């Protein structure tokens, strides 16, 4: 008789049978760099997360190293914003300076620095592209994204991660990187990125909420799974090396479909709102934070994620270590 309980009888058996594992090498931790000095500005809606000025970045980077996490996803919070998001491609922009700092320091230079490329943190209107008459322009935005990517690569970024959702931006960025000698810098494309309410806390962290309207004309409709496959297919054809699916928890079918359809590594982005919900419930004593987080991570791996971008990364890495 088939009895599935036989293989669950004790911890050793369960461990031998286990199909999916979380490895600290597959965790990516988002980091926010802010202009200024002496700053560690806590983000209220994301307990444990701060914006760090470059002089205080080492505190956060030391925690990353101590936890054994090897990759960070870098975001910048500039001092000034303008209509054309010039802070994104300014050679002395906040992200450029943060990357140069990390890459010039013996302790941190081996970290994988993934630079998020978008204009929304740098535009006065908060949109991810140029705006004219209330319309978010696509083709006019591409050269600015490409310029930003080249500038980050020049500063020393290891991976370029466009999150804007303009059509053809992967191609524009790949071409520009290649023309500037960065043929070996991979593109990690936010391909299946949905117009989601789960990004709310991030917009506090990055000061990037749109000043008018929403992002529905460029980010995807949460109802559309088949369309996500078109986005992924286009980005692969344009030269993406890794695909990001975002958000993660409510979108595990998307991760699964990408994994079954394409032969490319997938990163699941466990976003700010997902993090905030877990933290809030845990702070109230309503859930067991460690068990819930590990279960979410395992679920994402089971769905087909190779890497996981998560604000829980340092905790997860520590918990894995404790168990060994
Ligand atoms: C920038 C960007 C966003 C996130 C990552 N890159 C915000 C947005 O698209 O509004 C969200 C990350 C998170 O919620 O954790 N475009």
CSV table of C-alpha atoms and ligand atoms in Angstrom, one decimal:
chain,number,residue,atom,x,y,z
A,1,UNK,CA,0.0,0.0,0.0
A,2,UNK,CA,1.2,3.5,-0.8
A,3,UNK,CA,1.8,5.3,2.5
A,4,UNK,CA,3.3,8.7,2.0
A,5,UNK,CA,3.8,9.1,5.8
A,6,UNK,CA,6.6,6.5,5.8
A,7,UNK,CA,9.0,9.1,4.5
A,8,UNK,CA,8.0,11.7,7.1
A,9,UNK,CA,8.7,9.5,10.2
A,10,UNK,CA,11.6,11.5,11.5
A,11,UNK,CA,13.7,14.6,10.9
A,12,UNK,CA,16.5,12.7,9.2
A,13,UNK,CA,14.2,11.0,6.7
A,14,UNK,CA,12.4,14.3,6.0
A,15,UNK,CA,15.7,16.0,5.5
A,16,UNK,CA,16.9,13.4,3.0
A,17,UNK,CA,13.7,13.6,1.0
A,18,UNK,CA,13.4,17.4,1.0
A,19,UNK,CA,13.0,18.7,-2.6
A,20,UNK,CA,13.9,22.4,-2.2
A,21,UNK,CA,16.5,24.3,-0.2
A,22,UNK,CA,17.3,27.9,0.5
A,23,UNK,CA,21.0,28.8,0.0
A,24,UNK,CA,22.4,32.0,1.3
A,25,UNK,CA,24.3,32.4,-2.0
A,26,UNK,CA,20.9,32.8,-3.7
A,27,UNK,CA,19.7,35.7,-1.5
A,28,UNK,CA,19.8,39.3,-2.6
A,29,UNK,CA,19.4,42.1,-0.1
A,30,UNK,CA,18.1,45.5,-1.1
A,31,UNK,CA,20.1,48.5,0.2
A,32,UNK,CA,19.1,52.2,0.1
A,33,UNK,CA,21.8,54.8,-0.2
A,34,UNK,CA,20.8,58.4,0.6
A,35,UNK,CA,22.6,61.7,0.1
A,36,UNK,CA,23.9,63.4,3.2
A,37,UNK,CA,26.1,62.6,6.2
A,38,UNK,CA,25.7,60.6,9.3
A,39,UNK,CA,22.3,59.3,8.3
A,40,UNK,CA,20.5,56.1,9.0
A,41,UNK,CA,16.9,57.0,8.3
A,42,UNK,CA,14.6,54.2,9.4
A,43,UNK,CA,11.7,53.5,7.0
A,44,UNK,CA,8.6,53.4,9.2
A,45,UNK,CA,6.7,50.9,7.1
A,46,UNK,CA,9.7,48.6,6.8
A,47,UNK,CA,10.9,47.8,10.4
A,48,UNK,CA,14.7,47.0,10.3
A,49,UNK,CA,15.3,48.9,7.0
A,50,UNK,CA,17.1,52.2,6.8
A,51,UNK,CA,18.3,54.6,4.2
A,52,UNK,CA,22.1,55.0,4.8
A,53,UNK,CA,24.3,57.9,3.8
A,54,UNK,CA,27.6,56.6,2.3
A,55,UNK,CA,29.6,57.3,5.4
A,56,UNK,CA,27.3,55.0,7.4
A,57,UNK,CA,26.9,52.4,4.7
A,58,UNK,CA,29.6,50.2,6.3
A,59,UNK,CA,27.3,49.4,9.3
A,60,UNK,CA,24.8,47.8,6.9
A,61,UNK,CA,27.5,46.2,4.7
A,62,UNK,CA,29.2,44.6,7.7
A,63,UNK,CA,25.9,43.0,8.6
A,64,UNK,CA,25.5,41.7,5.1
A,65,UNK,CA,29.0,40.2,5.2
A,66,UNK,CA,28.5,38.8,8.7
A,67,UNK,CA,25.3,37.1,7.7
A,68,UNK,CA,27.1,35.6,4.7
A,69,UNK,CA,25.0,37.3,2.0
A,70,UNK,CA,27.0,38.0,-1.1
A,71,UNK,CA,24.7,40.2,-3.3
A,72,UNK,CA,23.0,43.5,-2.7
A,73,UNK,CA,20.4,45.4,-4.9
A,74,UNK,CA,21.3,49.0,-4.6
A,75,UNK,CA,18.8,51.9,-4.7
A,76,UNK,CA,19.5,55.6,-4.4
A,77,UNK,CA,17.6,58.4,-2.8
A,78,UNK,CA,19.0,61.7,-4.3
A,79,UNK,CA,18.9,65.2,-2.8
A,80,UNK,CA,17.4,66.8,-5.8
A,81,UNK,CA,14.8,65.6,-8.3
A,82,UNK,CA,13.9,67.1,-11.7
A,83,UNK,CA,11.7,66.6,-14.7
A,84,UNK,CA,14.2,64.5,-16.5
A,85,UNK,CA,15.6,62.4,-13.6
A,86,UNK,CA,19.1,63.7,-14.2
A,87,UNK,CA,20.3,62.3,-10.7
A,88,UNK,CA,20.1,58.8,-12.2
A,89,UNK,CA,22.7,59.4,-14.8
A,90,UNK,CA,24.8,62.0,-13.0
A,91,UNK,CA,28.4,60.8,-12.7
A,92,UNK,CA,28.3,62.0,-9.2
A,93,UNK,CA,24.8,60.7,-8.4
A,94,UNK,CA,24.1,58.9,-5.2
A,95,UNK,CA,24.2,55.4,-6.7
A,96,UNK,CA,27.4,56.1,-8.6
A,97,UNK,CA,29.1,57.3,-5.4
A,98,UNK,CA,27.8,54.4,-3.4
A,99,UNK,CA,29.1,51.9,-5.9
A,100,UNK,CA,32.5,53.6,-6.1
A,101,UNK,CA,32.7,53.5,-2.3
A,102,UNK,CA,31.9,49.8,-2.1
A,103,UNK,CA,34.3,48.9,-4.9
A,104,UNK,CA,37.2,50.9,-3.5
A,105,UNK,CA,37.0,49.3,-0.1
A,106,UNK,CA,38.9,46.0,0.5
A,107,UNK,CA,36.2,44.7,2.8
A,108,UNK,CA,33.3,45.2,0.5
A,109,UNK,CA,34.5,45.0,-3.1
A,110,UNK,CA,33.8,41.3,-3.6
A,111,UNK,CA,30.0,41.9,-2.9
A,112,UNK,CA,27.9,41.5,-6.0
A,113,UNK,CA,26.5,45.0,-6.5
A,114,UNK,CA,23.3,44.9,-8.6
A,115,UNK,CA,22.2,48.4,-9.6
A,116,UNK,CA,18.5,49.0,-10.0
A,117,UNK,CA,18.0,51.2,-13.1
A,118,UNK,CA,14.9,53.4,-13.1
A,119,UNK,CA,14.1,57.1,-13.1
A,120,UNK,CA,11.3,57.2,-10.5
A,121,UNK,CA,13.5,58.0,-7.6
A,122,UNK,CA,15.0,60.9,-9.6
A,123,UNK,CA,12.1,62.5,-11.3
A,124,UNK,CA,10.0,65.3,-9.7
A,125,UNK,CA,6.8,63.7,-11.0
A,126,UNK,CA,7.9,60.3,-9.6
A,127,UNK,CA,7.3,58.4,-12.8
A,128,UNK,CA,9.7,55.8,-14.3
A,129,UNK,CA,10.1,57.7,-17.6
A,130,UNK,CA,9.9,61.1,-19.1
A,131,UNK,CA,6.5,62.8,-19.0
A,132,UNK,CA,4.8,64.9,-21.6
A,133,UNK,CA,1.2,66.1,-21.3
A,134,UNK,CA,0.5,63.5,-18.6
A,135,UNK,CA,1.8,60.7,-20.8
A,136,UNK,CA,4.8,58.6,-19.8
A,137,UNK,CA,7.0,58.6,-22.9
A,138,UNK,CA,8.6,55.3,-23.9
A,139,UNK,CA,11.2,55.7,-26.7
A,140,UNK,CA,12.3,59.1,-25.4
A,141,UNK,CA,13.1,57.5,-22.0
A,142,UNK,CA,15.3,54.7,-23.4
A,143,UNK,CA,18.5,56.8,-23.9
A,144,UNK,CA,18.3,58.0,-20.4
A,145,UNK,CA,18.0,54.5,-19.0
A,146,UNK,CA,20.8,53.4,-21.2
A,147,UNK,CA,23.0,56.3,-20.0
A,148,UNK,CA,22.2,55.4,-16.4
A,149,UNK,CA,23.1,51.8,-16.9
A,150,UNK,CA,26.5,52.7,-18.5
A,151,UNK,CA,27.2,55.2,-15.7
A,152,UNK,CA,26.5,52.5,-13.1
A,153,UNK,CA,28.6,50.0,-14.9
A,154,UNK,CA,31.4,52.6,-15.2
A,155,UNK,CA,31.2,53.1,-11.4
A,156,UNK,CA,31.7,49.4,-10.9
A,157,UNK,CA,28.3,47.8,-10.8
A,158,UNK,CA,28.4,44.0,-11.3
A,159,UNK,CA,24.9,43.6,-12.7
A,160,UNK,CA,22.3,46.0,-14.2
A,161,UNK,CA,18.7,45.7,-13.2
A,162,UNK,CA,16.2,47.8,-15.2
A,163,UNK,CA,12.9,48.1,-13.3
A,164,UNK,CA,11.2,50.8,-15.3
A,165,UNK,CA,9.0,48.6,-17.6
A,166,UNK,CA,9.5,50.7,-20.7
A,167,UNK,CA,9.3,48.6,-23.9
A,168,UNK,CA,12.7,47.8,-25.5
A,169,UNK,CA,14.8,49.0,-22.6
A,170,UNK,CA,16.7,45.8,-22.3
A,171,UNK,CA,17.8,46.1,-25.9
A,172,UNK,CA,18.7,49.8,-25.5
A,173,UNK,CA,20.7,49.0,-22.3
A,174,UNK,CA,22.4,45.9,-23.8
A,175,UNK,CA,23.5,47.9,-26.9
A,176,UNK,CA,24.8,50.8,-24.8
A,177,UNK,CA,26.7,48.5,-22.4
A,178,UNK,CA,28.3,46.7,-25.3
A,179,UNK,CA,29.3,49.9,-27.1
A,180,UNK,CA,31.0,51.1,-23.9
A,181,UNK,CA,33.0,48.0,-23.4
A,182,UNK,CA,30.7,46.4,-20.8
A,183,UNK,CA,29.9,43.3,-22.8
A,184,UNK,CA,30.4,41.1,-19.7
A,185,UNK,CA,28.0,43.0,-17.4
A,186,UNK,CA,24.7,40.9,-17.1
A,187,UNK,CA,21.3,42.4,-17.3
A,188,UNK,CA,18.8,41.2,-14.6
A,189,UNK,CA,15.5,42.5,-16.1
A,190,UNK,CA,12.4,43.1,-14.1
A,191,UNK,CA,10.3,41.5,-16.9
A,192,UNK,CA,7.2,40.3,-15.1
A,193,UNK,CA,6.6,43.4,-13.0
A,194,UNK,CA,3.0,44.1,-12.0
A,195,UNK,CA,1.3,47.4,-11.1
A,196,UNK,CA,1.0,46.4,-7.5
A,197,UNK,CA,-0.1,47.9,-4.2
A,198,UNK,CA,2.5,45.7,-2.6
A,199,UNK,CA,5.2,48.4,-3.5
A,200,UNK,CA,3.7,50.9,-1.1
A,201,UNK,CA,6.3,50.8,1.6
A,202,UNK,CA,9.2,50.9,-0.9
A,203,UNK,CA,7.9,54.2,-2.2
A,204,UNK,CA,8.3,55.5,1.4
A,205,UNK,CA,11.8,54.1,1.4
A,206,UNK,CA,12.8,55.4,-2.0
A,207,UNK,CA,10.6,58.6,-2.0
A,208,UNK,CA,9.4,57.4,-5.4
A,209,UNK,CA,5.6,57.5,-5.3
A,210,UNK,CA,4.1,58.9,-8.6
A,211,UNK,CA,3.0,62.6,-8.2
A,212,UNK,CA,0.0,62.1,-10.4
A,213,UNK,CA,-1.8,59.0,-11.6
A,214,UNK,CA,-0.4,55.5,-11.3
A,215,UNK,CA,2.0,53.2,-13.1
A,216,UNK,CA,-0.7,51.2,-14.9
A,217,UNK,CA,0.3,52.3,-18.4
A,218,UNK,CA,3.7,50.7,-18.1
A,219,UNK,CA,3.6,48.1,-15.3
A,220,UNK,CA,1.5,45.0,-15.9
A,221,UNK,CA,-2.1,44.4,-15.0
A,222,UNK,CA,-2.2,41.9,-12.0
A,223,UNK,CA,-4.9,39.9,-13.8
A,224,UNK,CA,-2.6,38.9,-16.7
A,225,UNK,CA,-0.5,35.8,-16.5
A,226,UNK,CA,-0.2,35.0,-20.2
A,227,UNK,CA,1.0,38.6,-21.0
A,228,UNK,CA,3.8,38.1,-18.5
A,229,UNK,CA,5.2,35.3,-20.7
A,230,UNK,CA,5.3,37.8,-23.6
A,231,UNK,CA,7.2,40.3,-21.5
A,232,UNK,CA,9.7,37.6,-20.5
A,233,UNK,CA,10.1,36.4,-24.1
A,234,UNK,CA,10.8,39.9,-25.4
A,235,UNK,CA,13.3,40.6,-22.7
A,236,UNK,CA,15.2,37.3,-23.3
A,237,UNK,CA,15.3,38.2,-27.0
A,238,UNK,CA,16.6,41.6,-26.2
A,239,UNK,CA,19.4,40.2,-24.1
A,240,UNK,CA,18.3,39.7,-20.5
A,241,UNK,CA,20.5,37.2,-18.6
A,242,UNK,CA,18.2,36.9,-15.5
A,243,UNK,CA,14.5,37.5,-15.2
A,244,UNK,CA,12.8,39.1,-12.2
A,245,UNK,CA,9.2,38.3,-11.3
A,246,UNK,CA,7.7,40.8,-8.9
A,247,UNK,CA,5.8,40.8,-6.5
A,248,UNK,CA,6.4,37.2,-5.4
A,249,UNK,CA,3.9,35.7,-3.0
A,250,UNK,CA,0.7,36.5,-4.8
A,251,UNK,CA,2.4,35.7,-8.2
A,252,UNK,CA,3.9,32.3,-7.7
A,253,UNK,CA,2.0,31.0,-10.8
A,254,UNK,CA,4.0,33.5,-12.8
A,255,UNK,CA,7.3,32.2,-11.4
A,256,UNK,CA,6.2,28.6,-12.2
A,257,UNK,CA,5.1,29.5,-15.7
A,258,UNK,CA,8.4,31.3,-16.5
A,259,UNK,CA,10.4,28.4,-15.1
A,260,UNK,CA,8.4,25.8,-17.2
A,261,UNK,CA,8.5,27.9,-20.4
A,262,UNK,CA,12.0,29.4,-20.5
A,263,UNK,CA,15.5,28.3,-19.8
A,264,UNK,CA,16.8,31.2,-17.8
A,265,UNK,CA,17.5,31.9,-14.1
A,266,UNK,CA,14.6,33.6,-12.3
A,267,UNK,CA,14.8,35.9,-9.3
A,268,UNK,CA,11.6,36.3,-7.2
A,269,UNK,CA,11.3,39.8,-5.7
A,270,UNK,CA,9.6,39.4,-2.2
A,271,UNK,CA,8.6,43.1,-2.2
A,272,UNK,CA,8.2,45.7,0.5
A,273,UNK,CA,4.5,45.2,1.1
A,274,UNK,CA,5.0,41.5,1.6
A,275,UNK,CA,7.8,42.3,4.1
A,276,UNK,CA,5.7,44.9,5.9
A,277,UNK,CA,2.8,42.5,6.4
A,278,UNK,CA,5.0,39.8,7.9
A,279,UNK,CA,6.7,42.3,10.2
A,280,UNK,CA,3.5,43.9,11.4
A,281,UNK,CA,1.9,40.5,12.2
A,282,UNK,CA,5.1,39.3,13.9
A,283,UNK,CA,5.3,42.5,16.0
A,284,UNK,CA,1.8,41.8,17.2
A,285,UNK,CA,2.7,38.2,18.2
A,286,UNK,CA,0.2,36.9,15.7
A,287,UNK,CA,2.6,34.8,13.6
A,288,UNK,CA,6.0,33.1,14.2
A,289,UNK,CA,8.2,35.3,12.0
A,290,UNK,CA,11.0,32.9,11.4
A,291,UNK,CA,8.7,30.0,10.5
A,292,UNK,CA,6.6,32.2,8.3
A,293,UNK,CA,9.5,33.7,6.5
A,294,UNK,CA,11.2,30.4,5.9
A,295,UNK,CA,8.0,28.9,4.6
A,296,UNK,CA,7.6,31.9,2.1
A,297,UNK,CA,11.2,31.4,0.9
A,298,UNK,CA,10.6,27.7,0.5
A,299,UNK,CA,7.4,28.3,-1.4
A,300,UNK,CA,9.2,30.6,-3.8
A,301,UNK,CA,12.0,28.1,-4.4
A,302,UNK,CA,9.3,25.4,-5.0
A,303,UNK,CA,7.6,27.6,-7.5
A,304,UNK,CA,10.8,27.8,-9.5
A,305,UNK,CA,12.8,30.8,-8.2
A,306,UNK,CA,16.5,30.5,-8.4
A,307,UNK,CA,17.4,33.6,-6.5
A,308,UNK,CA,15.2,35.5,-4.0
A,309,UNK,CA,15.4,39.3,-3.5
A,310,UNK,CA,14.2,40.0,0.0
A,311,UNK,CA,14.4,42.4,2.9
A,312,UNK,CA,14.5,39.3,5.1
A,313,UNK,CA,17.8,38.2,3.5
A,314,UNK,CA,20.0,38.8,6.5
A,315,UNK,CA,17.7,37.1,8.9
A,316,UNK,CA,17.2,34.2,6.5
A,317,UNK,CA,21.0,33.7,6.1
A,318,UNK,CA,21.5,33.8,9.9
A,319,UNK,CA,18.7,31.3,10.4
A,320,UNK,CA,20.1,28.9,7.8
A,321,UNK,CA,23.5,29.2,9.6
A,322,UNK,CA,22.0,28.5,13.0
A,323,UNK,CA,20.5,25.3,11.7
A,324,UNK,CA,23.7,23.9,10.4
B,1,LIG,C1,11.5,51.3,-9.1
B,1,LIG,C2,11.2,50.1,-8.2
B,1,LIG,C3,10.1,49.9,-7.4
B,1,LIG,C4,10.4,48.7,-6.7
B,1,LIG,C5,11.7,48.3,-7.2
B,1,LIG,N1,12.1,49.2,-8.1
B,1,LIG,C6,8.9,50.7,-7.1
B,1,LIG,C7,7.9,50.8,-8.1
B,1,LIG,O1,7.9,50.3,-9.2
B,1,LIG,O2,6.9,51.6,-7.8
B,1,LIG,C8,9.6,48.0,-5.6
B,1,LIG,C9,10.3,47.2,-4.6
B,1,LIG,C10,9.5,46.9,-3.4
B,1,LIG,O3,8.3,47.2,-3.2
B,1,LIG,O4,10.1,46.3,-2.5
B,1,LIG,N2,10.7,51.4,-10.2
